[in-house]
XYZ file of C-alpha atoms in Angstrom:
725
model
C 0.000 0.000 0.000
C 1.567 3.241 -1.107
C 2.876 5.379 1.706
C 2.688 2.814 4.543
C 6.459 2.755 4.923
C 6.921 5.821 2.797
C 5.223 8.085 5.322
C 8.410 7.933 7.393
C 10.000 9.831 4.514
C 7.218 12.366 4.356
C 5.486 10.845 1.304
C 1.674 10.827 1.519
C -0.453 7.754 0.914
C -1.389 7.361 -2.759
C 1.533 9.521 -3.862
C 2.691 6.986 -6.505
C -0.712 6.742 -8.134
C -0.995 10.520 -8.248
C 2.477 10.789 -9.818
C 1.587 8.122 -12.369
C -1.498 10.058 -13.437
C 0.470 13.311 -13.693
C 3.225 11.574 -15.685
C 0.685 10.295 -18.188
C -0.778 13.771 -18.612
C 2.649 15.327 -19.119
C 3.627 12.626 -21.652
C 0.475 13.317 -23.648
C 1.296 17.023 -23.667
C 4.662 16.243 -25.282
C 3.052 14.369 -28.193
C 3.030 17.241 -30.727
C 6.716 18.041 -30.070
C 7.563 14.384 -30.690
C 5.627 14.319 -33.944
C 2.870 12.227 -32.325
C -0.144 14.524 -31.921
C -2.472 11.592 -31.170
C -0.392 10.279 -28.257
C -2.539 9.310 -25.275
C -2.606 7.001 -22.239
C -5.638 5.087 -20.963
C -6.144 2.606 -18.128
C -6.196 -1.160 -18.645
C -9.922 -1.267 -17.893
C -10.634 1.463 -20.451
C -8.580 -0.358 -23.081
C -10.220 -3.744 -22.448
C -13.702 -2.216 -22.533
C -12.831 -0.576 -25.852
C -11.612 -3.893 -27.274
C -14.503 -6.033 -26.066
C -17.160 -3.573 -27.206
C -15.665 -2.826 -30.620
C -14.566 -6.220 -31.962
C -16.208 -7.357 -35.189
C -16.435 -11.141 -35.582
C -18.402 -13.535 -37.709
C -19.552 -17.008 -36.766
C -16.738 -19.484 -37.196
C -13.937 -16.900 -37.229
C -12.279 -18.205 -34.093
C -12.397 -21.819 -35.218
C -10.914 -20.792 -38.579
C -8.045 -18.999 -36.843
C -7.302 -22.027 -34.682
C -7.358 -24.373 -37.684
C -5.012 -22.177 -39.705
C -2.632 -21.841 -36.764
C -2.527 -25.638 -36.423
C -1.773 -26.122 -40.139
C 0.943 -23.465 -40.005
C 2.721 -24.907 -36.974
C 2.342 -28.544 -38.001
C 3.644 -28.199 -41.560
C 5.837 -25.124 -41.945
C 7.387 -24.450 -38.539
C 11.049 -25.475 -38.854
C 11.658 -25.574 -35.069
C 8.586 -27.470 -33.875
C 10.151 -30.912 -33.562
C 12.978 -29.369 -31.515
C 10.863 -27.108 -29.340
C 8.288 -29.650 -28.210
C 10.734 -31.946 -26.356
C 12.953 -29.058 -25.212
C 10.148 -27.194 -23.428
C 7.723 -30.075 -22.855
C 4.912 -28.416 -24.833
C 2.417 -29.588 -27.449
C 0.989 -26.520 -29.187
C -1.112 -28.582 -31.613
C -2.897 -30.335 -28.744
C -3.430 -26.975 -27.011
C -5.049 -25.568 -30.170
C -7.392 -28.536 -30.433
C -8.419 -28.036 -26.817
C -9.023 -24.309 -27.332
C -11.232 -25.034 -30.330
C -13.738 -26.680 -27.977
C -13.981 -23.706 -25.584
C -13.272 -20.728 -27.845
C -16.868 -19.599 -28.278
C -17.338 -18.991 -24.543
C -14.458 -16.522 -24.181
C -14.576 -12.760 -24.541
C -12.311 -11.093 -27.113
C -9.387 -10.416 -24.770
C -9.570 -13.910 -23.252
C -9.548 -15.584 -26.672
C -6.576 -13.614 -27.954
C -4.756 -14.203 -24.670
C -5.124 -17.983 -25.058
C -3.823 -17.840 -28.624
C -0.832 -15.779 -27.477
C -0.118 -18.276 -24.689
C -0.068 -21.177 -27.140
C 2.281 -19.420 -29.564
C 4.472 -18.226 -26.678
C 4.760 -21.750 -25.259
C 7.490 -22.597 -27.799
C 9.535 -19.583 -26.620
C 10.201 -18.280 -30.088
C 10.003 -14.543 -30.673
C 9.922 -15.219 -34.419
C 6.770 -17.324 -34.377
C 3.937 -15.016 -33.496
C 0.227 -14.593 -33.214
C -0.169 -10.931 -34.223
C -3.183 -9.088 -32.857
C -5.196 -6.555 -34.879
C -6.079 -2.996 -33.951
C -6.450 -1.550 -31.406
C -3.826 -3.926 -29.943
C -1.370 -3.402 -32.803
C -0.658 0.267 -32.099
C -0.845 0.069 -28.290
C 1.804 -0.607 -25.644
C 1.169 -1.328 -21.972
C 3.473 0.820 -19.829
C 4.515 1.414 -16.256
C 6.095 4.823 -15.607
C 9.660 3.543 -15.211
C 12.255 1.154 -16.618
C 14.595 -1.295 -14.876
C 18.080 -2.564 -15.714
C 20.192 -5.378 -14.264
C 23.435 -3.880 -12.925
C 26.036 -4.292 -10.210
C 25.430 -1.890 -7.375
C 28.025 0.153 -5.504
C 28.940 -2.928 -3.449
C 29.435 -5.108 -6.544
C 26.248 -7.139 -6.068
C 23.670 -7.854 -8.766
C 20.768 -5.436 -8.522
C 17.804 -4.210 -10.532
C 17.876 -0.429 -10.733
C 15.437 2.158 -12.003
C 17.298 3.636 -14.981
C 14.506 5.707 -16.544
C 11.413 7.246 -15.036
C 8.702 9.449 -16.478
C 8.608 13.090 -15.613
C 5.528 14.618 -14.052
C 6.410 18.097 -15.280
C 9.107 20.098 -16.997
C 12.453 19.636 -15.266
C 11.305 17.174 -12.617
C 11.332 13.398 -12.251
C 8.569 11.363 -10.650
C 6.921 14.183 -8.726
C 9.922 14.603 -6.428
C 9.411 11.054 -5.099
C 12.293 9.041 -3.640
C 11.244 6.401 -6.179
C 13.530 7.813 -8.832
C 16.451 7.037 -11.121
C 18.947 4.955 -9.174
C 16.386 3.356 -6.836
C 17.032 -0.354 -6.252
C 13.911 -2.531 -6.681
C 13.735 -5.575 -4.376
C 10.104 -6.723 -4.428
C 7.176 -6.753 -6.848
C 3.724 -7.116 -5.311
C 5.437 -8.672 -2.324
C 7.425 -11.288 -4.286
C 11.203 -11.130 -4.889
C 11.971 -9.086 -7.996
C 13.781 -12.031 -9.655
C 10.573 -14.094 -9.564
C 8.578 -11.303 -11.164
C 11.179 -10.883 -13.918
C 11.148 -14.568 -14.854
C 7.348 -14.588 -14.818
C 7.277 -11.585 -17.179
C 9.447 -13.372 -19.750
C 7.204 -14.724 -22.489
C 9.509 -15.962 -25.251
C 13.133 -15.884 -24.073
C 14.620 -19.369 -24.297
C 18.138 -19.277 -22.845
C 18.938 -17.709 -19.480
C 20.336 -14.493 -20.964
C 17.226 -13.947 -23.070
C 14.882 -14.869 -20.215
C 16.342 -12.260 -17.874
C 16.745 -9.572 -20.559
C 13.245 -10.011 -21.930
C 11.760 -10.372 -18.458
C 13.291 -7.080 -17.307
C 12.072 -5.357 -20.456
C 8.526 -6.733 -20.366
C 8.156 -6.165 -16.653
C 7.346 -2.520 -17.413
C 6.738 -2.373 -21.180
C 4.625 -4.700 -23.356
C 3.691 -4.180 -27.029
C 0.107 -5.396 -27.111
C 0.175 -6.468 -30.736
C 2.454 -9.319 -29.629
C 2.097 -9.578 -25.831
C -0.494 -10.468 -23.265
C -2.075 -7.746 -21.157
C -0.690 -7.441 -17.608
C -2.478 -9.608 -15.055
C -2.658 -6.792 -12.502
C -3.742 -3.179 -12.825
C -1.632 -1.924 -9.900
C 1.912 -2.830 -8.861
C 3.391 -2.354 -5.387
C 7.105 -1.793 -5.838
C 9.396 -2.377 -2.852
C 12.583 -0.355 -3.274
C 15.571 1.268 -1.645
C 16.103 4.951 -2.438
C 19.383 5.835 -4.205
C 22.340 5.420 -1.859
C 20.483 3.161 0.604
C 21.508 -0.485 1.111
C 19.882 -1.780 4.306
C 16.602 -3.730 4.336
C 15.105 -1.533 7.049
C 15.186 1.344 4.562
C 12.824 -0.523 2.205
C 10.033 1.674 0.899
C 6.905 0.865 -1.058
C 5.287 2.753 -3.912
C 2.142 1.849 -5.814
C 2.016 2.574 -9.547
C -0.525 1.775 -12.225
C -0.365 0.176 -15.642
C -1.458 2.346 -18.532
C -1.874 1.740 -22.248
C 0.075 4.042 -24.541
C -1.831 4.593 -27.778
C -1.471 6.897 -30.748
C 1.858 5.463 -31.920
C 2.101 4.921 -35.684
C 1.739 1.234 -36.581
C 4.985 -0.639 -37.055
C 6.291 -0.946 -40.597
C 7.097 -4.589 -41.246
C 7.182 -5.472 -44.908
C 7.458 -9.224 -45.513
C 10.321 -10.790 -47.393
C 11.684 -14.292 -47.381
C 15.188 -13.414 -46.125
C 13.929 -11.498 -43.116
C 14.724 -12.320 -39.510
C 13.239 -9.849 -37.063
C 11.631 -9.878 -33.650
C 8.772 -7.414 -34.277
C 7.869 -7.153 -30.591
C 11.392 -5.965 -29.828
C 11.157 -3.427 -32.635
C 7.885 -2.142 -31.182
C 9.440 -1.973 -27.722
C 12.321 0.126 -28.998
C 9.881 2.547 -30.628
C 7.951 2.885 -27.371
C 11.170 3.301 -25.359
C 12.234 6.099 -27.679
C 8.928 7.911 -27.148
C 9.128 7.473 -23.379
C 12.806 8.140 -22.722
C 14.732 8.918 -25.914
C 13.626 12.362 -26.962
C 17.204 13.259 -27.959
C 17.172 10.243 -30.263
C 13.918 11.355 -31.905
C 15.298 14.829 -32.510
C 18.526 13.420 -33.977
C 16.524 11.331 -36.434
C 14.333 14.313 -37.293
C 17.409 16.469 -37.906
C 18.997 13.992 -40.286
C 15.695 13.335 -42.066
C 15.190 17.073 -42.597
C 18.758 17.581 -43.780
C 18.686 14.697 -46.239
C 15.417 15.947 -47.699
C 16.906 19.377 -48.278
C 14.896 21.131 -45.583
C 16.212 23.337 -42.837
C 16.569 21.623 -39.480
C 18.017 24.335 -37.287
C 21.474 22.949 -37.939
C 22.610 21.070 -41.024
C 23.234 17.422 -40.169
C 26.841 16.364 -40.798
C 27.115 12.836 -42.175
C 30.605 12.566 -40.690
C 28.874 12.844 -37.304
C 25.410 11.361 -37.886
C 24.376 8.420 -40.000
C 22.271 9.031 -43.076
C 20.134 6.170 -41.699
C 19.893 7.260 -38.043
C 17.310 4.616 -37.126
C 19.839 1.993 -38.144
C 23.337 3.256 -37.277
C 25.083 5.515 -34.762
C 28.833 6.010 -34.633
C 31.595 7.799 -32.752
C 35.401 7.937 -32.568
C 38.167 9.163 -30.281
C 38.260 12.641 -31.823
C 34.568 12.830 -32.617
C 31.839 15.283 -31.656
C 30.178 14.752 -28.217
C 26.436 14.125 -28.332
C 23.880 13.860 -25.507
C 23.462 10.417 -23.935
C 25.774 8.773 -26.414
C 29.273 7.299 -26.394
C 31.751 9.970 -25.332
C 34.861 10.448 -27.495
C 36.924 10.569 -24.300
C 35.898 6.987 -23.451
C 37.289 5.598 -26.718
C 40.845 5.668 -25.408
C 43.655 3.518 -24.073
C 45.250 5.536 -21.227
C 48.518 3.632 -21.717
C 48.614 4.693 -25.376
C 46.840 8.060 -25.644
C 47.966 8.477 -29.249
C 45.775 5.596 -30.426
C 42.412 6.282 -32.040
C 39.409 3.977 -31.756
C 35.978 3.837 -33.348
C 32.512 2.746 -32.291
C 29.475 1.878 -34.384
C 26.126 0.729 -33.068
C 23.893 -1.241 -35.414
C 20.361 -0.775 -34.109
C 18.770 -3.035 -36.720
C 19.654 -4.655 -40.033
C 16.975 -2.820 -41.963
C 15.109 0.437 -41.780
C 11.399 1.122 -42.191
C 10.700 2.256 -45.718
C 13.814 0.585 -47.154
C 13.027 -3.110 -47.003
C 12.509 -5.395 -48.728
C 14.181 -4.233 -51.943
C 16.964 -1.981 -50.733
C 19.671 -4.177 -49.269
C 22.215 -1.982 -51.055
C 21.041 1.166 -49.254
C 21.580 -0.437 -45.848
C 24.918 -1.995 -46.720
C 26.260 1.071 -48.528
C 25.685 3.312 -45.518
C 27.498 0.834 -43.284
C 30.408 0.785 -45.770
C 30.513 4.591 -45.776
C 30.690 4.700 -41.968
C 33.341 1.972 -41.816
C 35.532 3.674 -44.419
C 35.298 6.898 -42.434
C 36.234 5.099 -39.198
C 39.037 3.233 -40.984
C 40.534 6.655 -41.674
C 39.940 8.457 -38.376
C 40.029 5.470 -35.980
C 42.519 2.943 -37.380
C 43.531 1.291 -34.095
C 40.368 -0.646 -33.333
C 36.609 -0.745 -33.727
C 33.791 -1.613 -31.318
C 30.739 -2.985 -33.132
C 27.776 -2.851 -30.752
C 24.654 -4.906 -31.538
C 23.086 -4.898 -28.062
C 19.309 -4.838 -28.345
C 19.400 -5.324 -32.116
C 16.209 -7.231 -32.940
C 17.328 -8.280 -36.427
C 16.180 -7.461 -39.937
C 17.486 -8.481 -43.336
C 19.813 -11.501 -43.127
C 21.505 -10.568 -46.396
C 22.249 -7.084 -45.076
C 23.744 -8.551 -41.895
C 26.042 -10.937 -43.735
C 27.071 -8.386 -46.340
C 28.040 -6.031 -43.538
C 30.100 -8.812 -41.954
C 31.932 -9.281 -45.260
C 33.182 -5.686 -45.040
C 35.237 -6.563 -41.949
C 37.412 -9.289 -43.497
C 39.503 -9.690 -46.680
C 38.602 -13.315 -47.437
C 35.267 -14.763 -48.543
C 32.768 -14.917 -45.699
C 31.337 -18.332 -44.846
C 27.610 -17.513 -44.455
C 25.078 -19.320 -42.304
C 23.049 -22.133 -43.842
C 19.286 -22.467 -43.569
C 17.042 -25.523 -43.500
C 13.318 -26.142 -43.886
C 11.192 -28.669 -42.050
C 11.560 -32.050 -43.743
C 7.950 -33.126 -44.333
C 5.508 -33.825 -47.167
C 3.890 -30.359 -47.130
C 7.240 -28.606 -47.496
C 8.436 -30.936 -50.266
C 5.154 -30.478 -52.106
C 5.673 -26.717 -51.911
C 9.269 -27.000 -53.140
C 8.325 -29.348 -55.955
C 5.929 -26.774 -57.381
C 8.256 -23.798 -56.867
C 9.816 -21.846 -59.680
C 13.468 -20.912 -59.789
C 13.019 -17.439 -58.297
C 13.224 -16.387 -54.659
C 14.204 -18.286 -51.549
C 11.863 -21.195 -52.273
C 13.487 -21.652 -55.668
C 16.861 -22.055 -53.959
C 15.529 -25.131 -52.153
C 14.095 -26.931 -55.185
C 15.199 -30.547 -55.221
C 16.661 -30.383 -51.726
C 16.785 -33.655 -49.805
C 16.769 -34.570 -46.126
C 19.734 -33.494 -44.052
C 22.007 -36.466 -43.550
C 22.863 -35.406 -39.979
C 19.296 -34.671 -38.845
C 16.269 -35.978 -40.725
C 13.964 -33.401 -39.146
C 15.401 -30.830 -41.565
C 16.259 -30.482 -45.225
C 19.767 -29.919 -46.481
C 21.050 -26.405 -45.938
C 21.330 -23.477 -48.322
C 23.056 -20.096 -47.892
C 20.762 -17.110 -48.450
C 23.468 -14.498 -48.981
C 25.929 -13.933 -51.810
C 28.658 -11.623 -50.485
C 30.801 -11.665 -53.640
C 29.951 -8.063 -54.495
C 31.114 -6.839 -51.104
C 34.207 -9.038 -51.298
C 35.110 -7.500 -54.658
C 34.984 -4.044 -53.073
C 37.531 -4.978 -50.425
C 37.530 -4.346 -46.712
C 35.833 -1.284 -45.390
C 37.606 -1.496 -42.010
C 41.045 -3.087 -41.493
C 41.825 -2.618 -37.811
C 41.006 -5.110 -35.035
C 37.312 -5.445 -34.208
C 35.419 -6.467 -31.065
C 31.701 -7.281 -31.015
C 29.419 -6.409 -28.065
C 26.228 -8.453 -27.556
C 23.490 -8.954 -24.952
C 20.488 -11.174 -24.327
C 18.325 -8.954 -26.564
C 20.616 -9.477 -29.570
C 18.284 -11.518 -31.744
C 17.346 -12.806 -35.205
C 19.576 -11.440 -37.967
C 21.734 -9.982 -35.172
C 22.114 -13.507 -33.732
C 23.208 -14.653 -37.194
C 25.594 -11.683 -37.464
C 27.159 -12.657 -34.117
C 27.403 -16.296 -35.216
C 29.129 -15.285 -38.433
C 31.463 -12.974 -36.538
C 32.569 -15.926 -34.384
C 32.569 -18.581 -37.114
C 34.729 -16.473 -39.443
C 37.215 -15.523 -36.727
C 36.699 -11.790 -37.139
C 37.420 -10.852 -33.515
C 36.436 -11.314 -29.905
C 32.864 -11.234 -28.625
C 32.138 -9.452 -25.344
C 28.762 -9.778 -23.687
C 26.765 -7.606 -21.338
C 24.989 -10.963 -20.953
C 26.591 -14.375 -21.387
C 24.990 -15.021 -24.800
C 22.758 -13.595 -27.499
C 19.018 -14.201 -27.421
C 18.980 -17.401 -29.471
C 16.874 -16.591 -32.529
C 18.345 -18.487 -35.468
C 15.768 -18.450 -38.242
C 14.399 -16.796 -41.345
C 10.813 -15.720 -40.804
C 7.847 -15.810 -43.157
C 4.610 -13.983 -42.653
C 1.429 -16.027 -42.984
C 0.818 -14.362 -46.369
C 4.228 -15.534 -47.597
C 3.508 -19.085 -46.499
C 0.174 -19.001 -48.340
C 1.809 -17.580 -51.478
C 4.584 -20.161 -51.478
C 2.450 -23.167 -50.522
C -0.245 -22.068 -52.965
C 2.033 -22.971 -55.844
C 1.570 -26.620 -54.906
C -2.193 -26.350 -55.364
C -2.909 -26.608 -51.623
C -6.320 -25.380 -50.510
C -5.600 -25.865 -46.821
C -4.293 -22.392 -45.991
C -6.824 -19.598 -46.357
C -7.000 -15.907 -45.537
C -7.033 -15.167 -41.811
C -10.168 -13.526 -40.372
C -10.530 -10.770 -37.740
C -7.493 -8.809 -38.946
C -5.175 -11.243 -37.159
C -1.702 -12.025 -38.492
C 0.715 -14.880 -37.925
C 4.435 -15.357 -38.531
C 6.509 -18.506 -38.461
C 10.180 -19.440 -38.371
C 10.166 -21.210 -41.739
C 13.934 -21.751 -42.026
C 16.257 -22.870 -39.222
C 19.830 -21.583 -39.399
C 22.989 -23.567 -38.738
C 26.445 -22.275 -37.922
C 29.235 -21.950 -40.503
C 32.686 -23.576 -40.331
C 31.502 -26.221 -37.851
C 32.233 -29.950 -38.010
C 28.576 -30.881 -37.513
C 25.167 -29.244 -37.355
C 25.122 -26.535 -34.686
C 22.174 -24.191 -34.234
C 21.668 -20.702 -32.833
C 17.997 -21.186 -31.946
C 17.450 -21.273 -28.158
C 21.214 -21.490 -27.500
C 22.427 -18.169 -28.890
C 26.040 -17.155 -29.509
C 28.211 -17.143 -26.408
C 30.456 -14.322 -25.307
C 34.106 -15.326 -25.104
C 34.627 -14.278 -21.512
C 32.440 -13.716 -18.427
C 29.648 -11.246 -19.006
C 30.316 -7.614 -18.214
C 27.697 -6.644 -15.650
C 27.128 -2.894 -16.086
C 27.814 -0.503 -13.243
C 25.440 2.194 -12.061
C 27.616 4.765 -13.814
C 27.402 2.782 -17.064
C 23.625 2.949 -17.247
C 22.705 6.221 -15.549
C 26.034 8.019 -15.004
C 26.906 10.445 -12.224
C 24.090 12.831 -11.469
C 26.068 15.889 -12.580
C 26.895 14.376 -15.997
C 24.440 15.363 -18.770
C 25.810 12.589 -21.042
C 24.893 9.830 -18.614
C 24.261 6.209 -19.471
C 27.072 5.827 -22.019
C 28.807 2.630 -20.775
C 32.083 4.543 -20.615
C 33.782 2.008 -18.335
C 33.157 -0.794 -20.828
C 34.431 1.168 -23.833
C 37.599 2.177 -21.995
C 38.144 -1.438 -20.988
C 37.683 -2.730 -24.530
C 39.986 -0.123 -26.044
C 42.695 -0.759 -23.451
C 42.615 -4.525 -22.977
C 41.103 -5.977 -26.168
C 41.807 -3.661 -29.098
C 45.001 -1.810 -28.173
C 47.161 -4.935 -28.104
C 45.646 -6.426 -31.241
C 46.571 -5.717 -34.835
C 45.644 -7.005 -38.264
C 47.317 -6.703 -41.676
C 46.273 -3.519 -43.392
C 46.810 -1.429 -46.513
C 45.793 2.246 -46.521
C 45.714 4.597 -49.463
C 47.926 7.635 -48.881
C 47.454 9.256 -52.282
C 46.559 8.547 -55.893
C 47.759 11.296 -58.256
C 47.322 11.549 -62.019
C 49.957 13.194 -64.206
C 49.388 12.785 -67.919
C 48.808 9.091 -68.468
C 50.461 8.032 -65.203
C 48.724 7.163 -61.963
C 51.031 7.350 -58.953
C 49.733 5.304 -56.040
C 51.170 5.463 -52.519
C 49.953 2.991 -49.904
C 50.883 2.541 -46.248
C 51.158 -1.055 -45.058
C 51.225 -2.916 -41.787
C 51.920 -6.581 -41.011
C 52.146 -7.606 -44.701
C 55.162 -8.965 -46.588
C 54.026 -7.991 -50.085
C 51.332 -5.999 -51.857
C 49.642 -6.795 -55.149
C 48.543 -3.816 -57.265
C 45.591 -4.449 -59.554
C 43.958 -1.805 -61.756
C 40.971 -1.960 -64.064
C 39.192 0.640 -66.162
C 35.470 1.059 -65.644
C 33.586 2.674 -68.523
C 30.373 4.438 -67.555
C 27.541 4.863 -70.052
C 24.892 7.563 -70.076
C 22.385 5.282 -68.351
C 24.740 4.722 -65.423
C 25.744 1.167 -66.283
C 29.409 0.247 -66.331
C 31.728 -2.389 -67.712
C 35.117 -3.086 -66.134
C 38.150 -4.361 -68.025
C 41.611 -5.062 -66.635
C 44.370 -2.856 -68.058
C 47.374 -4.805 -66.788
C 48.368 -7.972 -65.022
C 48.595 -7.602 -61.249
C 52.001 -6.428 -60.028
C 53.544 -7.889 -56.862
C 55.773 -5.604 -54.778
C 57.675 -6.967 -51.761
C 57.351 -5.056 -48.500
C 60.205 -4.898 -46.029
C 59.680 -3.444 -42.609
C 56.269 -1.965 -43.328
C 55.911 1.701 -44.206
C 54.911 3.201 -47.546
C 54.988 1.610 -50.994
C 54.855 3.688 -54.192
C 53.874 2.424 -57.614
C 53.511 4.273 -60.926
C 50.881 2.797 -63.254
C 50.392 3.624 -66.931
C 46.767 4.365 -67.867
C 44.851 5.443 -70.934
C 41.232 6.376 -70.333
C 38.315 8.200 -71.931
C 36.128 10.887 -70.441
C 33.543 8.334 -69.328
C 36.058 6.049 -67.647
C 36.929 5.539 -64.020
C 39.705 3.578 -62.394
C 39.126 0.784 -59.900
C 42.245 0.378 -57.781
C 42.721 -2.844 -55.807
C 45.721 -3.379 -53.572
C 45.964 -6.717 -51.779
C 48.249 -7.113 -48.789
C 49.714 -10.603 -48.452
C 50.919 -12.003 -45.144
C 52.620 -15.396 -45.039
C 51.212 -16.341 -48.424
C 47.631 -15.512 -47.404
C 45.436 -12.560 -48.179
C 45.648 -10.280 -45.144
C 44.002 -7.076 -46.305
C 42.246 -5.783 -49.415
C 42.038 -2.083 -50.302
C 39.573 -1.085 -53.028
C 38.949 2.436 -54.237
C 37.115 3.846 -57.216
C 38.859 6.905 -58.653
C 36.863 9.231 -60.922
C 37.206 12.876 -61.790
C 37.988 15.606 -64.364
C 41.476 14.199 -64.910
C 40.003 11.630 -67.277
C 38.931 14.383 -69.680
C 42.594 15.439 -69.926
C 43.665 11.862 -70.454
C 41.113 11.495 -73.239
C 42.367 14.653 -74.950
C 45.959 13.465 -74.737
C 44.999 10.094 -76.181
C 43.252 11.791 -79.119
């Protein structure tokens, strides 16, 4: 009961509920400034009444949904025969049982049972997707928790964000504020409540990470409504450690509505946890106003409109919802990695880079714009290769996935040799083989035509790679320094596959804020994609879903590359290579006086000093490329290579933008002694529509160690053409 213990601190009874109501009102008032004029918060009861009174159903709709769900899971779910024994569940039996009782349930109860059945397999890819008004609503409590180590080094769950009840104030001046340590939840230990809140996390890292997240934030298009309307939170105020100082505050669940619906466009090579994507959008509205304004600034700048200040693409990504980056001599930004934390105190001259990949796609770009995503990542990496050559932190914490091909093409940019991509497998059953037998040659299904059972595991078909990285390989490395990858339990889907590829191709070390990634190794199809693909076999079993409901299924199960046998990411995840780094209080909320708090500075300093600073990889950097008459003088700087191979080709560009490349000379091998610079003069003859593709390969011990690729174009070619004439 709010205030019972709190009165000793001068807090009146009911203070938490009053603050919650005021926080909702203030949040709604901020909607127009956030570009969300329809933003509003309602109670759980109001939301449920709205749902139950407004649902439009026809006789037989519920039975049809149950039947289609059973057909989907029985025939096209690649994980089912693994999940059932692992978790001791039988979703098909549960659906049959629900079919008997479905008519007697109200709307919320029916959808809740369907969610429970889909969630029983603990697969964030395989979803029952609710219609409006669920789809654009998120259940919220007015604060957010994070697992950290407290000032005494013990594991704790701290309040890291809390809604404001007015301009310039936190939760009404309450002692329940940022930095408070939560110990109990409706009288139960907080750990129990966290595990109960987890709906789909399979491994321990995912269970805790998802449980913490969903304890206070639930996207209702994919999650069940909270069981309770009020929560009594037992906590210690910031700086307090003793049990006798335990306080209690009562808060209330609300439903945040007025968010734009999520943009998920189906494609067969997609691997995304949509609930996590929705959560990130809601988190940004609740806590990340600086992030919204950064995205708005870049969007305005790239569309040619004034934004107060012109966005600099050497500071901000052109795709700010997908990438953020920083380096040792970069520009400080609010609540983001500080340049001063990307340092090795023992070697202050060294320069390090950081790039965070928030997702492997961006709304409005998928499914047909893999190049846009990959090209922006290449641009950022080439910039960081120049300004931060001594090491790179790639951060995919919280990345819920996206386009698998984008993820693996971005991996290819970090190494000089051909990437070994993940393989994918379908369920090995009659329905799948019937679908494949009727498939054409196009698309993902066409890649599996004629596939047989997997010799190591008859539950699956043979594997196929989805990604061709040859184009990225031909363009050389975008970053040549040592690389470390940072993951957590919310790293999922295509990000899981990215982490697996990072490990399987020996790119660098993996450091975890949790001990492993979330364990989502699959390619996901929407129900409509399954119908379209299975429909080619003449099947009449799958029909359009009623009631505006959607479904998604993990149709392809991924296996690891460069492994002796079949190894999977699903449920297991990709392990960090050393004990998990449990964040400190300073990492997640920072010292009170620091306006750039929550930047994980201690971790970045540790990685720069102990992981990256002592590592090195072969590299070749372009110092200059000067034209004089018909001669191209190339100077490269090398490191850890014993020879370099110069290759040059002319690329002729036509008026329609197409190009044809032809080699102008055999590759030339130049020995390197002691590192340093290598100069080569190359004879060229070119026309005004030509460009030069320069490729310099650094060899180390007879193996390719680094590949530099640059395209050189400019007015000089007009002069060359005139001279040739």
